[in-house]
CSV table of C-alpha atoms in Angstrom, one decimal:
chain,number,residue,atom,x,y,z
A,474,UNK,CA,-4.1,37.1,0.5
A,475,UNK,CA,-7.2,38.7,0.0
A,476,UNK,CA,-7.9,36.4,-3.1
A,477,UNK,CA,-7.4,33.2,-0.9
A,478,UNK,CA,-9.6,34.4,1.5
A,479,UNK,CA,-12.2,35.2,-1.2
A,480,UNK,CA,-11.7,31.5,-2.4
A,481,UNK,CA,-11.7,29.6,1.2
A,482,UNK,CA,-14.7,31.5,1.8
A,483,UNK,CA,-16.8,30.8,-1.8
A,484,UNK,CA,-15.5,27.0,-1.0
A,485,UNK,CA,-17.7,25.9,1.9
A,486,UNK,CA,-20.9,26.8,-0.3
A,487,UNK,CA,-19.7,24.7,-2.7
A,488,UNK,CA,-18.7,21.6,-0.3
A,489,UNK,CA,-22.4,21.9,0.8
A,490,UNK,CA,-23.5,21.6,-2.7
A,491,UNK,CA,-21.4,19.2,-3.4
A,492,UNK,CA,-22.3,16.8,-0.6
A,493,UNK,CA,-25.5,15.5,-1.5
A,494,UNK,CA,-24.2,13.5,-4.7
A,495,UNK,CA,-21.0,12.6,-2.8
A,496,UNK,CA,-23.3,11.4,0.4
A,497,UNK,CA,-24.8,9.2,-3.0
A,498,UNK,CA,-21.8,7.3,-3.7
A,499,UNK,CA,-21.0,6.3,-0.5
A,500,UNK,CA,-23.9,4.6,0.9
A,501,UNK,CA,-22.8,4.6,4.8
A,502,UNK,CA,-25.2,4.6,7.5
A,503,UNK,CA,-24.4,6.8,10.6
A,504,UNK,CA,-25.7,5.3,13.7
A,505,UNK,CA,-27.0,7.7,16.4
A,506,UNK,CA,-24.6,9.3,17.9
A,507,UNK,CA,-24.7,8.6,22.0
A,508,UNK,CA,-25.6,11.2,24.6
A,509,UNK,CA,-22.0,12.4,25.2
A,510,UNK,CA,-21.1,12.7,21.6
A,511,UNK,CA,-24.4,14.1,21.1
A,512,UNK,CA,-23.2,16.8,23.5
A,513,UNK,CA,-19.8,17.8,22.2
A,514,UNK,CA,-21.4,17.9,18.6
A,515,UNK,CA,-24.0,20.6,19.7
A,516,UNK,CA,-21.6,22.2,22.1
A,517,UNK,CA,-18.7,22.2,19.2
A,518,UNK,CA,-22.1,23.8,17.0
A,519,UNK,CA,-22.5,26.2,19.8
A,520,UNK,CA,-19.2,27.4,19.1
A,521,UNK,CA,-18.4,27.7,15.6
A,522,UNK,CA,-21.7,28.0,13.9
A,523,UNK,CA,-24.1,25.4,13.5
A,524,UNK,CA,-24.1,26.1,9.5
A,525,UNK,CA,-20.3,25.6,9.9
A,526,UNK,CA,-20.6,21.8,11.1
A,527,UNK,CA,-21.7,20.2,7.3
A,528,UNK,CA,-21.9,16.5,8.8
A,529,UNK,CA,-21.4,14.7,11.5
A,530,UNK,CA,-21.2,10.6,12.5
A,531,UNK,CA,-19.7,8.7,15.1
A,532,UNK,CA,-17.2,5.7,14.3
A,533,UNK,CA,-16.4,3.0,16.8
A,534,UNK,CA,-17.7,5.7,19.8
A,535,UNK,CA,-15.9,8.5,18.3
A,536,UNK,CA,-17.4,11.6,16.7
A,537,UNK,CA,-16.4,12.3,13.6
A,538,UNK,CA,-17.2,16.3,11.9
A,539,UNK,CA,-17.0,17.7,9.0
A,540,UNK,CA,-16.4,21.2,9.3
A,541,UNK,CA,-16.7,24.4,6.4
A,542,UNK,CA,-13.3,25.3,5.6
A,543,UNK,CA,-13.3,28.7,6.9
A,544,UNK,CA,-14.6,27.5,10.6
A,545,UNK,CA,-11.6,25.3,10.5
A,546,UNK,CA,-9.2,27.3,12.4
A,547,UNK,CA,-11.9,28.6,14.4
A,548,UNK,CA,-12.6,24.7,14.9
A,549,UNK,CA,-8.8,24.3,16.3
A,550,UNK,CA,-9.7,27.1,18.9
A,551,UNK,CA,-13.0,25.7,20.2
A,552,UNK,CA,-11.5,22.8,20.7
A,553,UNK,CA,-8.3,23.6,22.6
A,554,UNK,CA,-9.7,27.0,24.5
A,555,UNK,CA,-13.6,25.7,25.6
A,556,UNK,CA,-14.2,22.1,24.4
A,557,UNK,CA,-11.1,21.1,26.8
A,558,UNK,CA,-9.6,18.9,23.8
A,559,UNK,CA,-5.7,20.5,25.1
A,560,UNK,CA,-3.8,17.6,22.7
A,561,UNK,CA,-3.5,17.7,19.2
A,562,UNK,CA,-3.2,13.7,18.3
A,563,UNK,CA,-2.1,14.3,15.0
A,564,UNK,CA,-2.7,16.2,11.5
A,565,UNK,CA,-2.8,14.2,7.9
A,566,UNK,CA,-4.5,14.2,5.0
A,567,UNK,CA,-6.9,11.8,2.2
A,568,UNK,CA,-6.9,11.1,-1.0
A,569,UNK,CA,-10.0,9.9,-1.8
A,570,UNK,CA,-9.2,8.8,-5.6
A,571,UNK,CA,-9.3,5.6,-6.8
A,572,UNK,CA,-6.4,4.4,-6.6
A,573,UNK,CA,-4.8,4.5,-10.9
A,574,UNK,CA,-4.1,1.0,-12.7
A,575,UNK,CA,-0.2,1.1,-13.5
A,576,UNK,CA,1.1,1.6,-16.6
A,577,UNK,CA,-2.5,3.0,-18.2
A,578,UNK,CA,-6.3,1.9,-17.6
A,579,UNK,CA,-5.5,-1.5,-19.6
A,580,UNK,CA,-2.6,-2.5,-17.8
A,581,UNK,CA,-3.4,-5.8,-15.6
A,582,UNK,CA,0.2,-6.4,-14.4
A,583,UNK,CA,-0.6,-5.4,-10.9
A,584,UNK,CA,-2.0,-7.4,-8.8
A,585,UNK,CA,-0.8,-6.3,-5.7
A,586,UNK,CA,-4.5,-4.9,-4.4
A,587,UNK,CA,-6.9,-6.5,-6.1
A,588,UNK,CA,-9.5,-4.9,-3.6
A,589,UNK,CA,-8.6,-1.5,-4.8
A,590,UNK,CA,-12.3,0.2,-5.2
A,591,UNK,CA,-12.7,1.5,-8.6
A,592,UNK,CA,-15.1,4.1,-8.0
A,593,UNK,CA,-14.5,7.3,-5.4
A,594,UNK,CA,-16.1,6.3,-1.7
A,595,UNK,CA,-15.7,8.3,0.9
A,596,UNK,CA,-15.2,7.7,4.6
A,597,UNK,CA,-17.7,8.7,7.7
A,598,UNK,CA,-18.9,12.0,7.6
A,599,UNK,CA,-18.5,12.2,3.6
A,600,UNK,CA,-16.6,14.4,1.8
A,601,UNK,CA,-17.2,17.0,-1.4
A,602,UNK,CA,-14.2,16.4,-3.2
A,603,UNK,CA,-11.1,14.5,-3.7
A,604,UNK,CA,-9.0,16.0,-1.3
A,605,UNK,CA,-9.5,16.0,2.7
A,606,UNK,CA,-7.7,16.9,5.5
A,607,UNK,CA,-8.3,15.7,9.3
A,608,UNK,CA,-7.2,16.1,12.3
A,609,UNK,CA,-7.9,14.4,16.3
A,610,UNK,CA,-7.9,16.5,19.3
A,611,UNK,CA,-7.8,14.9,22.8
A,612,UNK,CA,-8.1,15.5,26.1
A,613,UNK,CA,-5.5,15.1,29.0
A,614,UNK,CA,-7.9,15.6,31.3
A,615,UNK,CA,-11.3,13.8,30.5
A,616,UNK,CA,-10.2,9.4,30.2
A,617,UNK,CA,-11.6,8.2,26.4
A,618,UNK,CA,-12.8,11.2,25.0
A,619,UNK,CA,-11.5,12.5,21.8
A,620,UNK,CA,-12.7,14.4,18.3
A,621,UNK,CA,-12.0,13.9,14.9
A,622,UNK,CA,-12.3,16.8,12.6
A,623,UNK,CA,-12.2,16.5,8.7
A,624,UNK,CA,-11.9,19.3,6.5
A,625,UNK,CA,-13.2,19.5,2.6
A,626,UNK,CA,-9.6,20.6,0.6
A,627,UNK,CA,-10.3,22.4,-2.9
A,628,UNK,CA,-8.9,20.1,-5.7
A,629,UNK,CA,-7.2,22.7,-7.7
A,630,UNK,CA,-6.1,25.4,-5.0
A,631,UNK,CA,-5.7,23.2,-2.1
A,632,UNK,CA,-5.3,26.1,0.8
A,633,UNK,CA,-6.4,25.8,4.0
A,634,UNK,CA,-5.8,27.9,7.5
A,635,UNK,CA,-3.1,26.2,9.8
A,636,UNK,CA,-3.7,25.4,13.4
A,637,UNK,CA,-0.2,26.5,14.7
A,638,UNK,CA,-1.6,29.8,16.0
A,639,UNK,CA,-3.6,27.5,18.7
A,640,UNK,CA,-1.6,24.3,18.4
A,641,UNK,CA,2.2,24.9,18.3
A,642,UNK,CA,2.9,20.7,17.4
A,643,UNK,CA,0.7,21.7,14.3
A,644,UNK,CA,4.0,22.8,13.0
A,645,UNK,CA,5.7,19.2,11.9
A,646,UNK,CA,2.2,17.6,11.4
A,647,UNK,CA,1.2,20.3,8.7
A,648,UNK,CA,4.7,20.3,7.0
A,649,UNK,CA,4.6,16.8,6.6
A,650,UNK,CA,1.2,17.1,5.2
A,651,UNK,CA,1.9,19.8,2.9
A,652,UNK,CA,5.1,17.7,1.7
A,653,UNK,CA,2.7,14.4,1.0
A,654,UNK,CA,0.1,16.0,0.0
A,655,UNK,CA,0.4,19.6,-1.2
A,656,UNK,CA,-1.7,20.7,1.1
A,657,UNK,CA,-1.1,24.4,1.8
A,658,UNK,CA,-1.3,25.6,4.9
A,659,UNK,CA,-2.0,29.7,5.2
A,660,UNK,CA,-0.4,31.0,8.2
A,661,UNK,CA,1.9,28.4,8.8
A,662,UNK,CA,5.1,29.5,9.9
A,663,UNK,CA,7.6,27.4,7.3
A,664,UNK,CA,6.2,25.1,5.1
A,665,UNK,CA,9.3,23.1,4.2
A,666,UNK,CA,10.4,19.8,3.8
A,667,UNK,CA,10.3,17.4,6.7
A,668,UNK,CA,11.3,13.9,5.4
A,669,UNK,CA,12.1,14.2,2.0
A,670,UNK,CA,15.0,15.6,0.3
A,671,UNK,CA,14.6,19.2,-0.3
A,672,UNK,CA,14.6,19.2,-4.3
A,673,UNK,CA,12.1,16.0,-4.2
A,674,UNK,CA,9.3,17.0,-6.8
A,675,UNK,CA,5.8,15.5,-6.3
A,676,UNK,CA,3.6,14.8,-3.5
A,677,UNK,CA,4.0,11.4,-3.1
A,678,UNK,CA,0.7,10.4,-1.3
A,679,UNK,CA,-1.3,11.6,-3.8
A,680,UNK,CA,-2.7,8.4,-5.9
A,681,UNK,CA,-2.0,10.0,-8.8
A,682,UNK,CA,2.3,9.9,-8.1
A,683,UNK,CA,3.8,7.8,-10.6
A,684,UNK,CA,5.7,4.9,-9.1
A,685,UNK,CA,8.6,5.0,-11.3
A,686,UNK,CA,9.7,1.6,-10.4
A,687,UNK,CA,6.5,0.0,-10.7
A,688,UNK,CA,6.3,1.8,-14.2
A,689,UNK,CA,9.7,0.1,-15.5
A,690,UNK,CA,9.2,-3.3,-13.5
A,691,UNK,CA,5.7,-4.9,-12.8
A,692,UNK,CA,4.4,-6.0,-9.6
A,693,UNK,CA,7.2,-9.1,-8.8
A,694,UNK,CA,5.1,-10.1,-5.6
A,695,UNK,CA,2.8,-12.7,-7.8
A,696,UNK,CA,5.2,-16.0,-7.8
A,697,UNK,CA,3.8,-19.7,-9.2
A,698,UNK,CA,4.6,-21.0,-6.3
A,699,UNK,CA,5.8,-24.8,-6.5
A,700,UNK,CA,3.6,-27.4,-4.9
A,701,UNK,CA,5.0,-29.2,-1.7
A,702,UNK,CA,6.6,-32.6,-2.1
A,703,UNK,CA,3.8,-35.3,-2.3
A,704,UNK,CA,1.2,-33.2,-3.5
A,705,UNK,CA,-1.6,-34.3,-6.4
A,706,UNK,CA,0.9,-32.4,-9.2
A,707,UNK,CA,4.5,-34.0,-7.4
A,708,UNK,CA,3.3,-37.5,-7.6
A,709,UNK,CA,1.5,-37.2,-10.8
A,710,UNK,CA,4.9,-36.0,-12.4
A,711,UNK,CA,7.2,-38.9,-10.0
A,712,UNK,CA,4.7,-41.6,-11.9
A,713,UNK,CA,5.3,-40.2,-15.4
A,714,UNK,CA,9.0,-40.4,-14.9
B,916,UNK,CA,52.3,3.5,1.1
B,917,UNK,CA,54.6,3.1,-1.6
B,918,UNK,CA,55.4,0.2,-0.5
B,919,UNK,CA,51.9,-1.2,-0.7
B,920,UNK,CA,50.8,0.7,-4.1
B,921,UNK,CA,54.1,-0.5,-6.0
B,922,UNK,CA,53.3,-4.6,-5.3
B,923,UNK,CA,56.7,-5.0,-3.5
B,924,UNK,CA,54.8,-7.0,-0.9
B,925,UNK,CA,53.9,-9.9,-2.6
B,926,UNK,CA,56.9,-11.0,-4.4
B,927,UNK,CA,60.8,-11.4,-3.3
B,928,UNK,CA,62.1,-11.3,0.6
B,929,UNK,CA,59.2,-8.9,1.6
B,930,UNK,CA,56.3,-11.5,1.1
B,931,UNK,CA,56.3,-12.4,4.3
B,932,UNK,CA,56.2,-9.1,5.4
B,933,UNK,CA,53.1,-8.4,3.4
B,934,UNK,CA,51.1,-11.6,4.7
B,935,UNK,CA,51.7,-10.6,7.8
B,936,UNK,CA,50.6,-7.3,7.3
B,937,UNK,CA,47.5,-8.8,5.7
B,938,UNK,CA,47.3,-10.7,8.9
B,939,UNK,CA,47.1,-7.7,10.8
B,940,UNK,CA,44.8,-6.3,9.0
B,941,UNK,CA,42.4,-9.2,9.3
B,942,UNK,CA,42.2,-9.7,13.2
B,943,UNK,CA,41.9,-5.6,13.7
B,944,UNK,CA,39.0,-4.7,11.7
B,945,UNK,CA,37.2,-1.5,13.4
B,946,UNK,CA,33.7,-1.7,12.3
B,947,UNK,CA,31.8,1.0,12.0
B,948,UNK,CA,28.4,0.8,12.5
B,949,UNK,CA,25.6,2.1,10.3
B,950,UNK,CA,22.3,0.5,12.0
B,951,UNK,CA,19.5,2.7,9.8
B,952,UNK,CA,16.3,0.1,10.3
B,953,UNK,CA,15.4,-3.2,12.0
B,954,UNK,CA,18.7,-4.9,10.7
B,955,UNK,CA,20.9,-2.9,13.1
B,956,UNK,CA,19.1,-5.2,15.8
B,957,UNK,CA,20.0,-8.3,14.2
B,958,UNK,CA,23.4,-6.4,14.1
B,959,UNK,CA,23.4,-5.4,17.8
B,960,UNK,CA,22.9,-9.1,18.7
B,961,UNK,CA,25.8,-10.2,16.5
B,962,UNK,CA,28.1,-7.7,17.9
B,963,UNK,CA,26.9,-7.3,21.5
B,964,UNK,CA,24.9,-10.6,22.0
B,965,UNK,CA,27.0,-13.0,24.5
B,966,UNK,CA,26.1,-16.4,22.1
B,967,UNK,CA,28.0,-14.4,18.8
B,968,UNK,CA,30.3,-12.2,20.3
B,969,UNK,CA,31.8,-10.6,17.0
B,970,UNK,CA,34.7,-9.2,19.0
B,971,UNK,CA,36.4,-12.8,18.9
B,972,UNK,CA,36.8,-12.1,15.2
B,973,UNK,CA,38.9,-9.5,16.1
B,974,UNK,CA,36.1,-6.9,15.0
B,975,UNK,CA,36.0,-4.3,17.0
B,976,UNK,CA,32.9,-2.2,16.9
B,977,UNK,CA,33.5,1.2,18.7
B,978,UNK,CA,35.6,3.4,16.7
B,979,UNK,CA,34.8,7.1,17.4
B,980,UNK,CA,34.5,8.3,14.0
B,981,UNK,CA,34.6,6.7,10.5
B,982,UNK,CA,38.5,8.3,10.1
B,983,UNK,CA,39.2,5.2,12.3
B,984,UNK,CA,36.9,2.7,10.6
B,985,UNK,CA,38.1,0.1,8.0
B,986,UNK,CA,34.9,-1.9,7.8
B,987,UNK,CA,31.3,-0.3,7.4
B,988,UNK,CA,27.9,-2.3,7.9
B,989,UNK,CA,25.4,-0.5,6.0
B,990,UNK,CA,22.1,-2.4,7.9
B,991,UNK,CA,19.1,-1.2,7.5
B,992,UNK,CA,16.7,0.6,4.7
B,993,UNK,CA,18.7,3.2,2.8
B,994,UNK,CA,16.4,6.4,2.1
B,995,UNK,CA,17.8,9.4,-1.1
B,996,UNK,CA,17.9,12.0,2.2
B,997,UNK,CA,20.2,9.8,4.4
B,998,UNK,CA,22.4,8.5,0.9
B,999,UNK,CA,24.4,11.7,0.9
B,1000,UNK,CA,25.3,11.4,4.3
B,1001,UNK,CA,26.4,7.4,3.7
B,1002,UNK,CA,28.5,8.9,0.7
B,1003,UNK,CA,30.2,11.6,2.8
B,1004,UNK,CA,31.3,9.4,5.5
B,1005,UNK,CA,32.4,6.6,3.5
B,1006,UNK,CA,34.9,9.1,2.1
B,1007,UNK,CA,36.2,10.0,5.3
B,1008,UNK,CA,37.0,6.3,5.9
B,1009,UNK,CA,41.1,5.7,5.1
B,1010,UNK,CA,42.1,2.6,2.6
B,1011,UNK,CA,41.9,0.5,2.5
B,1012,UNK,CA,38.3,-0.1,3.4
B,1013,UNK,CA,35.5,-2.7,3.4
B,1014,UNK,CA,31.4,-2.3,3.0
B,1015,UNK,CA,29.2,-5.0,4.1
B,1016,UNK,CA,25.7,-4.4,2.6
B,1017,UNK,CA,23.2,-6.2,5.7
B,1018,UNK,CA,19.9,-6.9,4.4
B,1019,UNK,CA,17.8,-6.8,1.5
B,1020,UNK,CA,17.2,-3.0,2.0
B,1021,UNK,CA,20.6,-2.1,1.6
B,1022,UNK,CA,21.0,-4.6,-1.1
B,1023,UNK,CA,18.5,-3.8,-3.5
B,1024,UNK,CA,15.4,-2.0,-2.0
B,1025,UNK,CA,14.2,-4.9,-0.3
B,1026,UNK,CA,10.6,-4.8,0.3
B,1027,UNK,CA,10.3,-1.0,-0.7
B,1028,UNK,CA,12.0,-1.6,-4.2
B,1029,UNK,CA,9.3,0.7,-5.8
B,1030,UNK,CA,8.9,3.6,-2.5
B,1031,UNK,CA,9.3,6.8,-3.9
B,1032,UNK,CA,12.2,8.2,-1.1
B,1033,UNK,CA,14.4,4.5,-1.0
B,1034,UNK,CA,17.3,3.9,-2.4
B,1035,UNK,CA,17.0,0.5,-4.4
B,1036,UNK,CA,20.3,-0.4,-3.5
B,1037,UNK,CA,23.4,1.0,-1.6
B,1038,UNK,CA,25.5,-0.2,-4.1
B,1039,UNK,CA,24.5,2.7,-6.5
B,1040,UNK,CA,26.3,5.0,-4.2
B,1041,UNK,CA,29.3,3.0,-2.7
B,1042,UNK,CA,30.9,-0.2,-3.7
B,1043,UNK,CA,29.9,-2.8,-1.7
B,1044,UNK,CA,32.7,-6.0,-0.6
B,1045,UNK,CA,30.0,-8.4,0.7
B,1046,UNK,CA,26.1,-8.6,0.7
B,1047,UNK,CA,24.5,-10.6,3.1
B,1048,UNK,CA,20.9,-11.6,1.9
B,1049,UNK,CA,18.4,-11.6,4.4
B,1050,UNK,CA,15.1,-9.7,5.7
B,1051,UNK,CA,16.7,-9.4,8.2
B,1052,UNK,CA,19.7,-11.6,8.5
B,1053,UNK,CA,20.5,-13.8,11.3
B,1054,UNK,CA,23.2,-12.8,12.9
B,1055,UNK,CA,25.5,-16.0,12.0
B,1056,UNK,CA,25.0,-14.7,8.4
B,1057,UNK,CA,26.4,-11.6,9.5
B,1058,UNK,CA,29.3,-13.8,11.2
B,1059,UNK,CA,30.1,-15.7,8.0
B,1060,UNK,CA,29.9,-11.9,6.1
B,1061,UNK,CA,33.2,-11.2,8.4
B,1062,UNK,CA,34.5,-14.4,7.9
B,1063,UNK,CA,34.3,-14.1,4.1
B,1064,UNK,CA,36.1,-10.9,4.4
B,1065,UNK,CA,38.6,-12.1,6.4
B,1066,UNK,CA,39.6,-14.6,4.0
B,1067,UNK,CA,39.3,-12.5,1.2
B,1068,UNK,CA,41.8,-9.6,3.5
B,1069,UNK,CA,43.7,-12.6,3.6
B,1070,UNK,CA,44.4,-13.4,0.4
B,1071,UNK,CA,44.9,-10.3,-0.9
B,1072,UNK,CA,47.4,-8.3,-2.5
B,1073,UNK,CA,47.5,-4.5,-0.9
B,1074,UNK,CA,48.4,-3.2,-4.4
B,1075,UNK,CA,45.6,-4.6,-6.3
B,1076,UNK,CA,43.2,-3.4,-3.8
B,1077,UNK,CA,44.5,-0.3,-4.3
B,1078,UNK,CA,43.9,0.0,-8.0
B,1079,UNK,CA,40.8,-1.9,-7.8
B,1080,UNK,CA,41.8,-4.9,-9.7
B,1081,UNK,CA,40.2,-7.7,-9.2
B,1082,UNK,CA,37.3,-6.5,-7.5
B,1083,UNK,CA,34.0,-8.6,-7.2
B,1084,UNK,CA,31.7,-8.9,-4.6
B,1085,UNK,CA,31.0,-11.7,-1.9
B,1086,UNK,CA,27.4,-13.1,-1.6
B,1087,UNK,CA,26.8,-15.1,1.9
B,1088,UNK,CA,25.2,-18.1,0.6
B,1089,UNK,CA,25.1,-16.9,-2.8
């Protein structure tokens, strides 16, 4: 325990190092937040640390912050205990690699998504790594107000503190994160399985989970589809015959 | 039951007896229902739905338990968690016994053929008498599926159903 905690705690200086050539890559202009979010963002500072907020940006009205890793359960009880945010919306997790070609870099079988980005980009508010968790807080109280807070995730020892100290309904959110994306959460109660069977192997959200099926069988969606009777190619066939 | 297993039905002075027990069978299927996705509405309208009314077929819908069941409608997207659970209860069900597969989930994976937690089929865990293609089917498709089993419940000979001879699927439409 004492190791994680030397690890969660050496990882937010990295994130901020990090963020710079990550902000790089993904070339995404924050507009100024407004007054209100403008508010919650230094009152949220107020609470946890300004160093602990690493970036912040607002997305269709919302504000969106990235916090350090070990504010993150402090985060949880800003929110819930002075911020008035008393709902947790939700807990998931990102996978910001680019999504693998199937069956090896020269495979061109799949053209299910030919949009997939081929280089990492990262959402608002950035990111230092692969790996991101995030999590909305409402309130019951307050009509249209909400938070999004994102967390940086270590890429090879991917612990982070749980929020079901402050928020009990962390509980199922954090297993089913854990369970799609091996995610760890410290201080969770019982990190089991939720949906999948209990000797399922993997994390299947990652990008990098082989699709077995897709491995053994290409992509079947792409179909020559035959043109409608009296089309150019129908009639040009009828007058041959 | 020796009676049906040794094929004294269909031959001699007890034929008729055996057709008529065939025609028992037919008109009293309890159906038990497995709605697991979006075809279990499509199944709820067949059954329930005053314009199909499945219950004039004789089908009746409500058994308790699958100990009562002769006929099971798998409908719906079968995951690996829920496929024990199919298994285990289609074992409870006494011969002899029927499987409709509804949908192209249960019949091959349907539009999650490559998920990593669906079953591409529910035919790799129980046989299955008819499939009924469809995403999801309408609910005269389902219809015809009883139909086509009540013909083929018909027709058939008690013995050879139960040593699985002759066995081969019914595709509606197919």
């Amino acid at each position: 325990m004492a190791d994680d905690e030397a690890t969660s705690a050496a990882n937010p200086a990295d994130g901020v190092d990090e963020s710079a050539p990550a902000a790089a890559v993904a070339t995404i202009d924050p507009p100024a937040p407004s007054p209100e979010n403008a508010d919650l963002l230094a009152r949220l500072a107020a609470e946890i640390g300004a160093e602990a907020v690493l970036e912040s940006a607002e997305a269709c009205g919302d504000l969106v912050v990235r916090v350090a890793l070990d504010a993150w359960a402090n985060a949880a009880a800003a929110c819930r205990r002075t911020l008035g945010f008393d709902y947790l919306c939700f807990i998931s997790g990102i996978d910001w690699m680019p999504m693998p070609a199937v069956g090896g870099d020269d495979a061109t079988t799949d053209t299910s998504a030919p949009t997939q980005p081929t280089e990492t980009t990262y959402g608002v508010a950035g990111s230092a790594g692969r790996f991101q968790a995030f999590a909305r807080v409402l309130s019951t109280r307050v009509a249209r107000s909400g938070l999004t807070l994102k967390v940086d995730v270590p890429t090879a020892n991917p612990h982070l503190p749980s929020w079901c100290a402050t928020f009990p309904g962390a509980d199922w959110h954090e297993r089913e994160c854990w369970e799609m994306y091996g995610f760890i959460f410290d201080g969770h109660p019982s990190l089991r399985h939720l949906y999948l069977p209990h000797e399922f192997e993997g994390f299947p959200l990652r990008k990098d989970f082989p699709l077995l099926a897709r491995e053994v069988k290409p992509w079947p969606g792409l179909v020559n589809v035959e043109g409608m009777p009296g089309e150019a190619d129908d009639e040009a066939e009828g007058g041959e015959s | 039951m020796g009676l049906m297993t040794s094929g004294a039905l269909r031959k001699g002075m007890l034929k008729p007896v055996g057709e008529l027990l065939n025609y028992s069978r037919k008109y009293s299927l309890w159906m038990f229902q497995w709605g697991l996705a979006c075809c279990a509405i499509e199944m709820g309208a067949a059954l329930a739905g005053p314009r199909y009314d499945v219950m004039r077929l004789g089908v009746i819908p409500f058994p308790a338990s699958p100990r009562q069941a002769d006929l099971i409608v798998i409908s719906g997207t079968v995951t690996d968690k829920m496929a024990p659970a199919i298994k285990r209860l289609y074992e409870q069900m006494p011969d002899p016994k029927y499987v409709i597969s509804m949908g192209s989930c249960a019949n091959c994976g349907g539009p999650y053929w490559d998920s990593y937690s669906v079953t591409k089929g529910v035919d790799q865990i129980i046989p299955v008498d008819v499939y009924v293609p469809g995403c999801p089917p309408r609910p005269e498709a389902f219809i015809q599926a009883i139909v086509m089993l009540q013909e083929r419940i018909q027709k058939e000979d008690p013995a050879d159903r139960w040593q699985g001879k002759g066995w081969e699927p019914i595709i509606v439409g197919g």
